[in-house]
GROMACS .gro file of C-alpha atoms in nm:
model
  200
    1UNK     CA    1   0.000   0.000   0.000
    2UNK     CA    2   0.126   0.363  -0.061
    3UNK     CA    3   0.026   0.616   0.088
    4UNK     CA    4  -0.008   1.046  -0.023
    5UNK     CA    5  -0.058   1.296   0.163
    6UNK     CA    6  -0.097   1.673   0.051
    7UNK     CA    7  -0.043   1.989   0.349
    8UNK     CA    8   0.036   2.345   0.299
    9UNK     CA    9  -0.135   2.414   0.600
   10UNK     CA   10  -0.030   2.192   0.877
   11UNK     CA   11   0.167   1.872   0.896
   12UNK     CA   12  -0.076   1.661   1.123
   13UNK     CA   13  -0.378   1.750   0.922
   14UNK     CA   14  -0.362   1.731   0.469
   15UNK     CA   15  -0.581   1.890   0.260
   16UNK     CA   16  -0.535   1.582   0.088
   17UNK     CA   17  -0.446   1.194   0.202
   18UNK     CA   18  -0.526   0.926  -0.003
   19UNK     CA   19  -0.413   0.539  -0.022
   20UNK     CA   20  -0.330   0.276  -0.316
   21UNK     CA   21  -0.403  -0.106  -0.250
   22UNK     CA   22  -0.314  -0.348  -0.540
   23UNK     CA   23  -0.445  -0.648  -0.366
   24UNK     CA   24  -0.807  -0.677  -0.433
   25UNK     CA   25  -0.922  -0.855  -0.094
   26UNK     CA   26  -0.759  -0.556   0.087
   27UNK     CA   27  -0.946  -0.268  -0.115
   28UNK     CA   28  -1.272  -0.275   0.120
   29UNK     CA   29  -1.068  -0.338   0.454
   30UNK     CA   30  -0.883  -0.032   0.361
   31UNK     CA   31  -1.162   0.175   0.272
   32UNK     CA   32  -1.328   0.122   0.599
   33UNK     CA   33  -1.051   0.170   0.803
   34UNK     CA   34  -0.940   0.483   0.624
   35UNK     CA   35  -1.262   0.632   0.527
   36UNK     CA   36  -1.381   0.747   0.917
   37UNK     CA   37  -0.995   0.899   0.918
   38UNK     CA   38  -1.064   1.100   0.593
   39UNK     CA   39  -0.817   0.898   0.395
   40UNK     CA   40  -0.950   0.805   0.061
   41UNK     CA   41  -0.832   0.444  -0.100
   42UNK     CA   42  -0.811   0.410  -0.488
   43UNK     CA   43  -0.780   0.066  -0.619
   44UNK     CA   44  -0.429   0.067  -0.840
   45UNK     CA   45  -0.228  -0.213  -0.964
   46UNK     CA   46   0.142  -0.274  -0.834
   47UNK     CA   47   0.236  -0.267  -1.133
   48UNK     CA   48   0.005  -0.008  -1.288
   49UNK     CA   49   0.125   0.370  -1.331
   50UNK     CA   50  -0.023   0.612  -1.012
   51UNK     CA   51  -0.323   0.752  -1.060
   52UNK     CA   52  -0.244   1.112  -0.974
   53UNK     CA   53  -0.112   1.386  -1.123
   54UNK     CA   54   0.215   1.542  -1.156
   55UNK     CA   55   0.355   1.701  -0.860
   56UNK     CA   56   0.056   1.599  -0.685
   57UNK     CA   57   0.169   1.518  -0.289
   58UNK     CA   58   0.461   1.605  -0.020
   59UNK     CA   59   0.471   1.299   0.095
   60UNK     CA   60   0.468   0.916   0.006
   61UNK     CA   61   0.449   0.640   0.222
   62UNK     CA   62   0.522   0.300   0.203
   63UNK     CA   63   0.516  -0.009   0.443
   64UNK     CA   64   0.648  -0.349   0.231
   65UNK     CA   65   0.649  -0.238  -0.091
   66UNK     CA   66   0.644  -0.519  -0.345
   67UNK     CA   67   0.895  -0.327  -0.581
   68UNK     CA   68   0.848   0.060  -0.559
   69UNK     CA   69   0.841   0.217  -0.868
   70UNK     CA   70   1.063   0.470  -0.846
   71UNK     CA   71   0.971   0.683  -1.157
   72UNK     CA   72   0.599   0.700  -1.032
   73UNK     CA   73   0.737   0.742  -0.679
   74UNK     CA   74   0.903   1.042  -0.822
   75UNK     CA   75   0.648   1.168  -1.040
   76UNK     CA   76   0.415   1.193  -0.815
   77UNK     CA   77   0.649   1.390  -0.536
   78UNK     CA   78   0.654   1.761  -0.525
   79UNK     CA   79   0.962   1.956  -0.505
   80UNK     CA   80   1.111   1.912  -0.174
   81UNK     CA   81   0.810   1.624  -0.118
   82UNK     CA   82   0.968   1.315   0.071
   83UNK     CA   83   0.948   1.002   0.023
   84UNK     CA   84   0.940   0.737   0.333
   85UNK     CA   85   0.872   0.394   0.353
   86UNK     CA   86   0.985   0.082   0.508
   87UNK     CA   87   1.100  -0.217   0.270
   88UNK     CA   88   1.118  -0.563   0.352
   89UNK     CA   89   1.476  -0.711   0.270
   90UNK     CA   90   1.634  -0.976   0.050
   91UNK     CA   91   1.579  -1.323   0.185
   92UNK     CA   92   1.331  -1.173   0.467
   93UNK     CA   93   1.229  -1.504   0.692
   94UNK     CA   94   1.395  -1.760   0.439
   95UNK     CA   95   1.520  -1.976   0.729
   96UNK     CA   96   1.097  -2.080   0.716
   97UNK     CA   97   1.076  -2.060   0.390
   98UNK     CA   98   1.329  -2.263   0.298
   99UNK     CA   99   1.201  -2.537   0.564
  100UNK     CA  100   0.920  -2.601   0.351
  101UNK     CA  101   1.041  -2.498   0.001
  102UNK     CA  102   1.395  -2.628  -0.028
  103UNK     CA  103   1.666  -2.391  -0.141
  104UNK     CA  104   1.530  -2.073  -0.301
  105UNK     CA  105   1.679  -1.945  -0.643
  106UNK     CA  106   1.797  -1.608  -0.623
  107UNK     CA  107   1.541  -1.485  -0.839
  108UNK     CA  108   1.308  -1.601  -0.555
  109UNK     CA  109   1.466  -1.483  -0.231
  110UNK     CA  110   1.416  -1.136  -0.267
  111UNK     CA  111   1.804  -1.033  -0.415
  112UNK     CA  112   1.606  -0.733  -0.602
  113UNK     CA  113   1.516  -0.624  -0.241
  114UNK     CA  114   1.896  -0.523  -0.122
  115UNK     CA  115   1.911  -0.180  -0.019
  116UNK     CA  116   2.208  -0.076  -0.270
  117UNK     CA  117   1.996  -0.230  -0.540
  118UNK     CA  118   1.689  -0.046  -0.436
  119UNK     CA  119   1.879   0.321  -0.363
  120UNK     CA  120   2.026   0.268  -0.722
  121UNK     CA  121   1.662   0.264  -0.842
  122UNK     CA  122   1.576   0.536  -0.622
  123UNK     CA  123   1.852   0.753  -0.787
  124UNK     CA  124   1.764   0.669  -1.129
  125UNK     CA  125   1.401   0.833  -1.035
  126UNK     CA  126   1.591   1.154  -0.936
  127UNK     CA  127   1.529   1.103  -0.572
  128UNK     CA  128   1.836   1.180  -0.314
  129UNK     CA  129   1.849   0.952  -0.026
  130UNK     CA  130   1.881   1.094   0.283
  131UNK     CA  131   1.872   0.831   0.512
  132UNK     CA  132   1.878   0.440   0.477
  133UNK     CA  133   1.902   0.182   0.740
  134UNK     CA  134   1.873  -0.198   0.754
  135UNK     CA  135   1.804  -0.397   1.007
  136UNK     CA  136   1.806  -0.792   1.054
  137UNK     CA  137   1.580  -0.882   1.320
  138UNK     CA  138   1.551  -1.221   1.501
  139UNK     CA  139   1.241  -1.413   1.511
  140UNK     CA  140   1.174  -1.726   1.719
  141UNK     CA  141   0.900  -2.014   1.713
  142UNK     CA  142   0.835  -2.164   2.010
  143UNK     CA  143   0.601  -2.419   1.927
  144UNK     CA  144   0.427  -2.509   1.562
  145UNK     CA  145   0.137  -2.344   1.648
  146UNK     CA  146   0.307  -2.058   1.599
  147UNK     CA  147   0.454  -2.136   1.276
  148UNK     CA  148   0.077  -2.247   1.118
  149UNK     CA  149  -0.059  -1.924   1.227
  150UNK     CA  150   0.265  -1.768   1.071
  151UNK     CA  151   0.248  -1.936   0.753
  152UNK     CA  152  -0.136  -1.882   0.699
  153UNK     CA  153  -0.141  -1.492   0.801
  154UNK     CA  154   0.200  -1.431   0.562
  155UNK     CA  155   0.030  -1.659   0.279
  156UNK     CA  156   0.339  -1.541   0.030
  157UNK     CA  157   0.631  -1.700   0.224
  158UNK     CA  158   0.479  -2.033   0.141
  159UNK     CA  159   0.196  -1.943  -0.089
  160UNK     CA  160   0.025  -2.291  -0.105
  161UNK     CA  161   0.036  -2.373   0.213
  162UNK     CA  162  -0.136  -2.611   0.417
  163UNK     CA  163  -0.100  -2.830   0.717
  164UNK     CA  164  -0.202  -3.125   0.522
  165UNK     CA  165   0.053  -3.043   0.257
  166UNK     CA  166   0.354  -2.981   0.446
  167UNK     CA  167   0.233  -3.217   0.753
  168UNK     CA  168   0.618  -3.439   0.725
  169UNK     CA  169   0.770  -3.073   0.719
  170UNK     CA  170   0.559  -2.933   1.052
  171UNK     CA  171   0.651  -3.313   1.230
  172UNK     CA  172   0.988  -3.273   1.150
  173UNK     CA  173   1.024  -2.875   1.266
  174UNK     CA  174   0.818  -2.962   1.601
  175UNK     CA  175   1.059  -3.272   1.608
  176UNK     CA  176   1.321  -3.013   1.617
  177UNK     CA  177   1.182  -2.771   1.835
  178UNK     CA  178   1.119  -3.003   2.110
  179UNK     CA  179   1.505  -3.126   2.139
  180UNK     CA  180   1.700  -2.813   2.018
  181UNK     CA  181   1.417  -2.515   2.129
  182UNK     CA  182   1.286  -2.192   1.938
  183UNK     CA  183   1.359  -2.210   1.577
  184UNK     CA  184   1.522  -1.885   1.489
  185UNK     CA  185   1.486  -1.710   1.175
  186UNK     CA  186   1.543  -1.380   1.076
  187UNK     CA  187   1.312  -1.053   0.897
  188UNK     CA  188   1.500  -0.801   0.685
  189UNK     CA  189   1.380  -0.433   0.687
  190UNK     CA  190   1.541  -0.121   0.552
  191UNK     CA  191   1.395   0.211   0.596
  192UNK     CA  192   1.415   0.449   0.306
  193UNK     CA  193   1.380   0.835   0.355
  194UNK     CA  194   1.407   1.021   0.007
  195UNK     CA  195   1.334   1.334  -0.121
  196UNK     CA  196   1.261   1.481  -0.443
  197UNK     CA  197   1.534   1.798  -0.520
  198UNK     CA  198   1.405   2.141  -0.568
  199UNK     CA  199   1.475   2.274  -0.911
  200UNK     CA  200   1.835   2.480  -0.943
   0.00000   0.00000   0.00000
């Protein structure tokens, strides 16, 4: 989901906010959380152009962001307008993943995801970075409980998941988890804060 927001007035209220979802499922949801909070949400493709003008916001936020598209991103920005968002990271929870899955192929594991690659992109836009920072954080499963629930809130780490499918992979993790404790894995995150130059 990004989000916009437009304020010449005052930074805690916009003339204008307004939200993209591209997943289909999450359009309503959005709308009526957002609505009551004055936020409209316009259905748009992840991999559709924004549909907004020019120079139309301040600000644009993002939280997991598929793969931003930086010359929209851009577009869309003001002078001056920021851009701030957190990104999930190359090979975000693969530990899991890779449980179930077997080795991932690059192409899979998120590689297009690595900071450097994504600030590269940013650049290209015209965007200056001002601040970037990754983080690996550690995640533990105590019990496969906790790991089913996992797997069927985040339904893209193992997209066709279910416990009947993967039942010799859950005995063998809570096989493991009952002699060598938590199973550890590991989320990648990397906060961008951008900003679109003023003209010379």
């Amino acid at each position: 989901m990004l989000d916009f927001a437009l304020s010449h007035v005052e930074p805690k209220a916009p003339v204008l906010a307004v939200a993209t979802e591209g997943w289909p499922p999450n359009v309503a949801k959005a709308t009526a959380l957002l609505r009551p909070r004055g936020v409209a949400v316009v259905a748009a493709r992840e991999d559709a152009p924004l549909p907004f003008a020019d120079e139309a916001f301040d600000l644009v936020t993002s939280r997991h962001p598929v793969s931003p598209n930086w010359p929209e991103i851009a577009r869309v920005l003001r002078p001056g307008g920021t851009y701030f968002a957190q990104h999930v990271g190359a090979r975000s929870v693969f530990e899991l993943v890779e449980h179930f899955l077997g080795p991932r192929p690059d192409e899979q594991s998120g590689a297009a995801r690595h900071p450097e690659r994504e600030r590269a992109g940013a650049e290209a836009a015209g965007l200056e970075i001002v601040d970037l920072r990754s983080e690996r954080l550690r995640m533990e499963f105590y019990d496969i409980a906790a790991v089913v629930h996992f797997l069927r809130k985040v339904v893209w780490m193992v997209p066709d998941f279910t416990v009947e499918k993967y039942e010799p992979q859950l005995r063998s993790l809570h096989e493991r988890i009952g002699t060598e404790g938590p199973f550890v894995a590991h989320s990648t995150r990397h906060l961008f804060d951008a900003r679109k130059p003023q003209p010379a």
